[in-house]
Short mmCIF file of C-alpha atoms in Angstrom, two decimals:
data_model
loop_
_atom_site.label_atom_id
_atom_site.label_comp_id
_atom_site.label_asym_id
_atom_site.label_seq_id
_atom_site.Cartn_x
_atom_site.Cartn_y
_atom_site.Cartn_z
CA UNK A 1 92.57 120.15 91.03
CA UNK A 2 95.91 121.09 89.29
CA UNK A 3 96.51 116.81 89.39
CA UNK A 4 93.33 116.33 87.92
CA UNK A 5 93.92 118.48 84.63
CA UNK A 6 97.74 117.07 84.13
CA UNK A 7 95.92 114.01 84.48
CA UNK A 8 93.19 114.77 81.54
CA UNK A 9 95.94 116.24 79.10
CA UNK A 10 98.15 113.15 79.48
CA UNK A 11 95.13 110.91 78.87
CA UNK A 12 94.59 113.13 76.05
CA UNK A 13 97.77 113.03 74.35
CA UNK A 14 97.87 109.48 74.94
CA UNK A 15 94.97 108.45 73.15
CA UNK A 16 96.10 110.84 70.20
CA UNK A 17 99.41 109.17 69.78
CA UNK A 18 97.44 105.75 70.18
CA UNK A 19 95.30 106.57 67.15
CA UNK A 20 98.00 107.96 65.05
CA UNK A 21 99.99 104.33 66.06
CA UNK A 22 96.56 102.26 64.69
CA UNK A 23 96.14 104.72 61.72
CA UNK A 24 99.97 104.90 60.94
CA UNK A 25 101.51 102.19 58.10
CA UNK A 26 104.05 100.45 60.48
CA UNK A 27 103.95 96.19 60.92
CA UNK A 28 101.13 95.25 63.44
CA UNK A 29 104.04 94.19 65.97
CA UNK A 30 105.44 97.73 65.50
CA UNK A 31 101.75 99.02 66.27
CA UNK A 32 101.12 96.78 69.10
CA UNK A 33 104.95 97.74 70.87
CA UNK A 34 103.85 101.52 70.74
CA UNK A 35 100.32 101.15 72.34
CA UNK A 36 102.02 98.97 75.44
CA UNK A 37 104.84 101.56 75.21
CA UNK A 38 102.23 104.62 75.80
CA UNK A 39 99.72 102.73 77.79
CA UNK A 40 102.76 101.49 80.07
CA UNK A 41 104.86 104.72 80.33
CA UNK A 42 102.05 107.19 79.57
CA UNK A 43 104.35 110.22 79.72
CA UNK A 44 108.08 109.04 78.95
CA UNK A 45 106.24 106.51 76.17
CA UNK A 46 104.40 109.87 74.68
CA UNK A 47 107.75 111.59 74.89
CA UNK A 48 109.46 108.71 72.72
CA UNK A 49 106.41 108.21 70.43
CA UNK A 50 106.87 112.20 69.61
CA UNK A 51 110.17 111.56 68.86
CA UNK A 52 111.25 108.41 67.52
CA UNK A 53 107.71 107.11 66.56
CA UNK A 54 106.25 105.68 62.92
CA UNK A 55 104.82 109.33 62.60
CA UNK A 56 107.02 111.39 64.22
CA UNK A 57 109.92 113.77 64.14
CA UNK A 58 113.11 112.07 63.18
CA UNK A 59 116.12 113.04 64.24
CA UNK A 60 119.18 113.58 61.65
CA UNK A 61 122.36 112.80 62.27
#
């Protein structure tokens, strides 16, 4: 059971950063690198998207 709801919040997240990708302002390659990147790697390609992504936190030198 415990599986199962990891399993629903991943999808979840996934799907959030996959509509911020489509609704964000990068190039349509850029776009279409993040979706494979978070359909491929759904939780280390989250984890990047929240970090490095066309929407997300950057980090300063």
């Amino acid at each position: 059971m415990e599986y199962g709801l990891v399993g629903l919040l991943i999808l979840a997240l996934d799907i959030y950063a996959i509509l911020k990708v489509i609704s964000s302002g990068a190039s349509t390659g850029a776009k279409v690198l993040w979706i494979l990147g978070i359909l491929v790697f759904p939780v280390l390609g989250f984890i990047v998207w929240l970090i490095a992504g066309p929407n997300g936190r950057r980090l300063s030198a």
